[in-house]
């Protein structure tokens, strides 16, 4: 049977766009090698691949740049990798409408470059833009520091084209910035990790590029003081585009001298707006014991989201904790203490204004136990902080003991029903998402 | 429904919510037969007024057991017939669940009950310098529950987004009576973004009983500019020119000549009567840089041929400028016995073309139209003026409306920017969605609402319905009569 499918896939995408055997090494996930990797060149080809897979009940793993493939539970069965990299064109960009439509396989960097050339940008700054594709970023709901002001994918995606498990090609939303006709399908596919359908095209809202953008750091003696400064900034008249908090280790990882916690704040807009805000920030920080205020180079923006894992020479696990903004420092303090108590090094960074913490854990001497206990406690800490936590990266042995996703509560019933309605045979990334979806 | 069954059900409902919280007399039910779009009417068997999540859950369980259709109703200001009991059954009014349960300034959020009136939240948090951003012009009456269902917007949507951008989580009673939290208080969803999907589902996915919304800090400064044009095209160009200068105003609203004259007749807000169009542009945010933003806006408008551009000198003048915009709908009453408000969206660069088409279509049907709309978002509101006493006029209004929606669809737009599909536009859905698109939406609905009892007959094109459709004389909505709101 497998040979028949391979032959049929080859017929759809052409022999040079179907990888098999040893060529599959880049697509091995958690030790599982897929049976093939197909790279369709059009929406119709994506549809044909899915139709084939669905008819044969073979699992499909949509694959963009592969930057978030470590996220999620390990695949329960191996199947076909559906690579979107050939679908990498900008389809439409009308600057006057502040919208653009793009194929899912275009990388974030290429897309931004294309719209920058006409004075605009997509206000979403996920890590690894050179590799991450639009489709992957949307599916993983990836974001960066600027989400503080500009929100996440859900706030920017206004239309999607999806190929369903059945091969049906479906459009949701539209191309206009305001639209309430029908259900908001774009929201359903953001952060669904490819378990409900394959995003093949996306229409997004753009913004005019700000005249000036700046990133400023201030240093504090303790995390607590740094947290107070976050609250002060949030309660002030400032309109920052980012409010990040970094512990001493993460601060060092973005190139700041001395291991002290840092508050990193971004501003954009007209020069005079940015200047006024910088001065006001300096005043607020001084009042709260902050010092060493300095401007950071533009490259630092991209390092903020990955500062915690980069701070460790040998990170073994990364967890993302989503908590109430006012609880960020308390959660980090507890989580850090737990790790230290178990003899592990840890580093933390947070998009503090929106309560999104990234915690990274270094490899200890005994491989698994301490990591597992720490991650369990971190999850409890996130819950105590009013939210939840997900393991973003960890060895298989750890994932087997700590569930990757948190409990979604009673809503899981609806999630299961949605999955059954949209992917009745369960071929799309089976088992990867929340609750085994 | 037999008299006997009705008696039994009434007793059961009263056992849940108490006496005085169930209506079943035809006269009392009449009040609930329409929403703000008086063209459609449907009578419920009961109207029930729960006061808690437990009440709502018990009512829904009863409905599920008895296979009775049910629909949530907020203030009934909807403009697409969304809260009508189109197949009879229960109307569940949330008006007694109107408390603010919690305000958490540290985390900039509030937890409210669905029957809370939109503006009341801004009043409550205002003294501490905060507000709730989504500002439909019905905000003095409409409820946050209704806003959630319709994903409502307002003039300031251009910068601040629609309701969906401000909702973090919801407690809902699902159509089988079970309670679940979708989303919560933190930003990132845990699993699929069900809160995001629930918003805008027009009451077909269940009933929201608690809502967690973001509250924002009030901006330091606000400035408002009125630009007057002799050509509508020039006003449209100015909208694009402002955006091309890299500015994102908080609001950009356009008013055409017919509307300007109606407003001047009615209220005298100082708009020049002979202008072809006026643009109201508002910028807000930091005080720093405000003056240069204004300069750029003025320059952009002048370059596009504005004959006069002025910035409000003080808060009183600003209020006056907005009064003209906000009273636009009310003022149509001076020039016409009735009007029907349309709601469509187009890419903003197509404004000049579409406005021409709209005017031509309405003229062909022998009618007049006034335009007042969210130009920055491309969200049109053509208001077709007519006289319901003239036989056949209403049918012509509906025909013109359908043609306008087709034009929106043709240029890549949408058939609704904020009022929803409800009953009114269910048959227009195929203008912008294929059968496959609709099928996916049906499946999503099936996941939330498998029995189909929750708000049946809405959104999807159907043949069967026991809703009465006009002709009926236009009636202003109760809140307009009280002068509480104008129709956007
Ligand atoms: C004068 C006037 C001006 C208006 N201006 C605007 C405007 O600027 N922008 C705009 O977007 N709209 C506007 N509208 C339309 C209307 O006010 C909005 O759609 C509003 O959100 C409806 O709120 P409501 O409480 O009246 O809801 P209703 O009309 O009672 O119900 C609307 C829908 O919400 C559902 N619903 C109500 N409560 C719940 C709940 N708790 N859970 C689930 N579903 C629920 C109902 O079933 C129905 O489908 C205007 C209307 C009028 C009459």
PDB file of C-alpha atoms and ligand atoms in Angstrom, chain A residues 178, chain B residues 35-37 71-84 92 94-95 114-115 135-139 141-155 198 201-204 206-209 211 325 329 339 374 381 417-420 422 455 458 477 479-480 485-488, ligand 1:
ATOM      1  CA  UNK A 178     -13.232  44.769   9.441  1.00  0.00           C
TER       2      UNK A 178
ATOM      3  CA  UNK B  35     -34.608  44.055  17.455  1.00  0.00           C
ATOM      4  CA  UNK B  36     -33.280  47.319  16.018  1.00  0.00           C
ATOM      5  CA  UNK B  37     -34.123  46.076  12.529  1.00  0.00           C
ATOM      6  CA  UNK B  71     -32.013  32.521  21.871  1.00  0.00           C
ATOM      7  CA  UNK B  72     -30.088  34.957  24.042  1.00  0.00           C
ATOM      8  CA  UNK B  73     -31.134  38.568  24.004  1.00  0.00           C
ATOM      9  CA  UNK B  74     -29.260  41.587  25.315  1.00  0.00           C
ATOM     10  CA  UNK B  75     -30.663  45.061  24.800  1.00  0.00           C
ATOM     11  CA  UNK B  76     -32.213  44.148  21.451  1.00  0.00           C
ATOM     12  CA  UNK B  77     -30.340  46.891  19.599  1.00  0.00           C
ATOM     13  CA  UNK B  78     -28.980  44.444  17.016  1.00  0.00           C
ATOM     14  CA  UNK B  79     -29.508  45.451  13.384  1.00  0.00           C
ATOM     15  CA  UNK B  80     -29.705  42.078  11.662  1.00  0.00           C
ATOM     16  CA  UNK B  81     -32.494  40.279  13.519  1.00  0.00           C
ATOM     17  CA  UNK B  82     -29.961  38.207  15.460  1.00  0.00           C
ATOM     18  CA  UNK B  83     -31.893  37.863  18.710  1.00  0.00           C
ATOM     19  CA  UNK B  84     -35.264  36.984  17.162  1.00  0.00           C
ATOM     20  CA  UNK B  92     -33.414  34.284  27.343  1.00  0.00           C
ATOM     21  CA  UNK B  94     -29.674  38.683  30.040  1.00  0.00           C
ATOM     22  CA  UNK B  95     -30.755  42.140  31.174  1.00  0.00           C
ATOM     23  CA  UNK B 114     -23.309  39.814  29.805  1.00  0.00           C
ATOM     24  CA  UNK B 115     -26.215  42.173  30.450  1.00  0.00           C
ATOM     25  CA  UNK B 135     -17.492  51.962  21.300  1.00  0.00           C
ATOM     26  CA  UNK B 136     -20.536  51.101  19.155  1.00  0.00           C
ATOM     27  CA  UNK B 137     -22.711  54.187  18.871  1.00  0.00           C
ATOM     28  CA  UNK B 138     -25.425  52.255  20.661  1.00  0.00           C
ATOM     29  CA  UNK B 139     -23.102  52.023  23.655  1.00  0.00           C
ATOM     30  CA  UNK B 141     -27.899  50.829  25.565  1.00  0.00           C
ATOM     31  CA  UNK B 142     -26.291  47.762  24.008  1.00  0.00           C
ATOM     32  CA  UNK B 143     -24.857  45.065  26.241  1.00  0.00           C
ATOM     33  CA  UNK B 144     -21.403  43.553  26.342  1.00  0.00           C
ATOM     34  CA  UNK B 145     -23.004  40.141  25.747  1.00  0.00           C
ATOM     35  CA  UNK B 146     -24.564  41.435  22.521  1.00  0.00           C
ATOM     36  CA  UNK B 147     -21.240  43.050  21.569  1.00  0.00           C
ATOM     37  CA  UNK B 148     -19.486  39.706  22.045  1.00  0.00           C
ATOM     38  CA  UNK B 149     -22.028  37.919  19.892  1.00  0.00           C
ATOM     39  CA  UNK B 150     -21.794  40.449  17.059  1.00  0.00           C
ATOM     40  CA  UNK B 151     -18.117  41.331  17.467  1.00  0.00           C
ATOM     41  CA  UNK B 152     -19.219  44.941  17.490  1.00  0.00           C
ATOM     42  CA  UNK B 153     -17.086  47.846  16.428  1.00  0.00           C
ATOM     43  CA  UNK B 154     -17.334  51.615  16.527  1.00  0.00           C
ATOM     44  CA  UNK B 155     -15.656  54.732  15.192  1.00  0.00           C
ATOM     45  CA  UNK B 198     -17.160  32.387  20.112  1.00  0.00           C
ATOM     46  CA  UNK B 201     -20.814  33.703  16.500  1.00  0.00           C
ATOM     47  CA  UNK B 202     -24.051  35.691  16.839  1.00  0.00           C
ATOM     48  CA  UNK B 203     -25.440  33.705  19.733  1.00  0.00           C
ATOM     49  CA  UNK B 204     -25.346  30.367  17.895  1.00  0.00           C
ATOM     50  CA  UNK B 206     -24.162  29.137  23.459  1.00  0.00           C
ATOM     51  CA  UNK B 207     -24.812  31.873  25.980  1.00  0.00           C
ATOM     52  CA  UNK B 208     -22.030  33.915  27.525  1.00  0.00           C
ATOM     53  CA  UNK B 209     -22.597  34.344  31.253  1.00  0.00           C
ATOM     54  CA  UNK B 211     -16.926  37.961  30.167  1.00  0.00           C
ATOM     55  CA  UNK B 325     -21.265  62.813  13.078  1.00  0.00           C
ATOM     56  CA  UNK B 329     -28.732  58.987  11.751  1.00  0.00           C
ATOM     57  CA  UNK B 339     -34.508  54.838   6.279  1.00  0.00           C
ATOM     58  CA  UNK B 374     -16.134  54.533   9.045  1.00  0.00           C
ATOM     59  CA  UNK B 381     -23.158  52.604   5.970  1.00  0.00           C
ATOM     60  CA  UNK B 417     -18.506  45.041   9.012  1.00  0.00           C
ATOM     61  CA  UNK B 418     -20.310  45.181  12.335  1.00  0.00           C
ATOM     62  CA  UNK B 419     -24.031  44.492  12.285  1.00  0.00           C
ATOM     63  CA  UNK B 420     -23.801  40.771  11.613  1.00  0.00           C
ATOM     64  CA  UNK B 422     -28.518  37.312  11.559  1.00  0.00           C
ATOM     65  CA  UNK B 455     -30.515  30.460  17.954  1.00  0.00           C
ATOM     66  CA  UNK B 458     -29.459  32.557  11.566  1.00  0.00           C
ATOM     67  CA  UNK B 477     -35.561  51.934  18.035  1.00  0.00           C
ATOM     68  CA  UNK B 479     -33.221  54.092  22.440  1.00  0.00           C
ATOM     69  CA  UNK B 480     -33.261  56.438  19.472  1.00  0.00           C
ATOM     70  CA  UNK B 485     -28.186  56.889  20.525  1.00  0.00           C
ATOM     71  CA  UNK B 486     -27.859  57.348  16.855  1.00  0.00           C
ATOM     72  CA  UNK B 487     -27.617  54.660  14.334  1.00  0.00           C
ATOM     73  CA  UNK B 488     -24.213  54.062  12.770  1.00  0.00           C
TER      74      UNK B 488
HETATM   75  C1  LIG C   1     -28.897  53.171  17.298  1.00  0.00           C
HETATM   76  C2  LIG C   1     -28.005  52.025  17.050  1.00  0.00           C
HETATM   77  C3  LIG C   1     -26.628  52.240  16.809  1.00  0.00           C
HETATM   78  C4  LIG C   1     -25.775  51.165  16.595  1.00  0.00           C
HETATM   79  N1  LIG C   1     -24.432  51.400  16.390  1.00  0.00           N
HETATM   80  C5  LIG C   1     -23.582  50.352  16.222  1.00  0.00           C
HETATM   81  C6  LIG C   1     -22.172  50.566  16.018  1.00  0.00           C
HETATM   82  O1  LIG C   1     -21.672  51.676  15.980  1.00  0.00           O
HETATM   83  N2  LIG C   1     -21.370  49.487  15.857  1.00  0.00           N
HETATM   84  C7  LIG C   1     -21.872  48.226  15.912  1.00  0.00           C
HETATM   85  O2  LIG C   1     -21.099  47.285  15.790  1.00  0.00           O
HETATM   86  N3  LIG C   1     -23.186  48.000  16.095  1.00  0.00           N
HETATM   87  C8  LIG C   1     -24.059  49.023  16.257  1.00  0.00           C
HETATM   88  N4  LIG C   1     -25.398  48.795  16.435  1.00  0.00           N
HETATM   89  C9  LIG C   1     -25.885  47.421  16.470  1.00  0.00           C
HETATM   90  C10 LIG C   1     -26.026  46.832  17.886  1.00  0.00           C
HETATM   91  O3  LIG C   1     -26.118  47.833  18.857  1.00  0.00           O
HETATM   92  C11 LIG C   1     -24.878  45.915  18.242  1.00  0.00           C
HETATM   93  O4  LIG C   1     -24.919  44.790  17.394  1.00  0.00           O
HETATM   94  C12 LIG C   1     -24.892  45.439  19.704  1.00  0.00           C
HETATM   95  O5  LIG C   1     -23.715  44.710  19.988  1.00  0.00           O
HETATM   96  C13 LIG C   1     -26.081  44.586  20.067  1.00  0.00           C
HETATM   97  O6  LIG C   1     -26.127  44.475  21.474  1.00  0.00           O
HETATM   98  P1  LIG C   1     -27.483  44.084  22.205  1.00  0.00           P
HETATM   99  O7  LIG C   1     -27.196  43.961  23.647  1.00  0.00           O
HETATM  100  O8  LIG C   1     -28.546  45.016  21.839  1.00  0.00           O
HETATM  101  O9  LIG C   1     -27.735  42.656  21.577  1.00  0.00           O
HETATM  102  P2  LIG C   1     -29.074  42.038  20.983  1.00  0.00           P
HETATM  103  O10 LIG C   1     -29.577  42.834  19.856  1.00  0.00           O
HETATM  104  O11 LIG C   1     -30.000  41.774  22.096  1.00  0.00           O
HETATM  105  O12 LIG C   1     -28.517  40.673  20.443  1.00  0.00           O
HETATM  106  C14 LIG C   1     -27.577  40.650  19.407  1.00  0.00           C
HETATM  107  C15 LIG C   1     -27.050  39.226  19.235  1.00  0.00           C
HETATM  108  O13 LIG C   1     -26.338  38.869  20.399  1.00  0.00           O
HETATM  109  C16 LIG C   1     -26.789  37.620  20.907  1.00  0.00           C
HETATM  110  N5  LIG C   1     -26.555  37.677  22.342  1.00  0.00           N
HETATM  111  C17 LIG C   1     -26.962  38.625  23.219  1.00  0.00           C
HETATM  112  N6  LIG C   1     -26.510  38.359  24.449  1.00  0.00           N
HETATM  113  C18 LIG C   1     -25.773  37.229  24.360  1.00  0.00           C
HETATM  114  C19 LIG C   1     -25.043  36.437  25.299  1.00  0.00           C
HETATM  115  N7  LIG C   1     -24.962  36.767  26.578  1.00  0.00           N
HETATM  116  N8  LIG C   1     -24.419  35.329  24.850  1.00  0.00           N
HETATM  117  C20 LIG C   1     -24.485  34.966  23.545  1.00  0.00           C
HETATM  118  N9  LIG C   1     -25.161  35.674  22.633  1.00  0.00           N
HETATM  119  C21 LIG C   1     -25.797  36.796  23.036  1.00  0.00           C
HETATM  120  C22 LIG C   1     -28.203  37.549  20.443  1.00  0.00           C
HETATM  121  O14 LIG C   1     -28.662  36.225  20.388  1.00  0.00           O
HETATM  122  C23 LIG C   1     -28.113  38.177  19.068  1.00  0.00           C
HETATM  123  O15 LIG C   1     -27.681  37.235  18.131  1.00  0.00           O
HETATM  124  C24 LIG C   1     -26.294  49.866  16.619  1.00  0.00           C
HETATM  125  C25 LIG C   1     -27.654  49.659  16.846  1.00  0.00           C
HETATM  126  C26 LIG C   1     -28.510  50.713  17.051  1.00  0.00           C
HETATM  127  C27 LIG C   1     -29.948  50.453  17.296  1.00  0.00           C
END
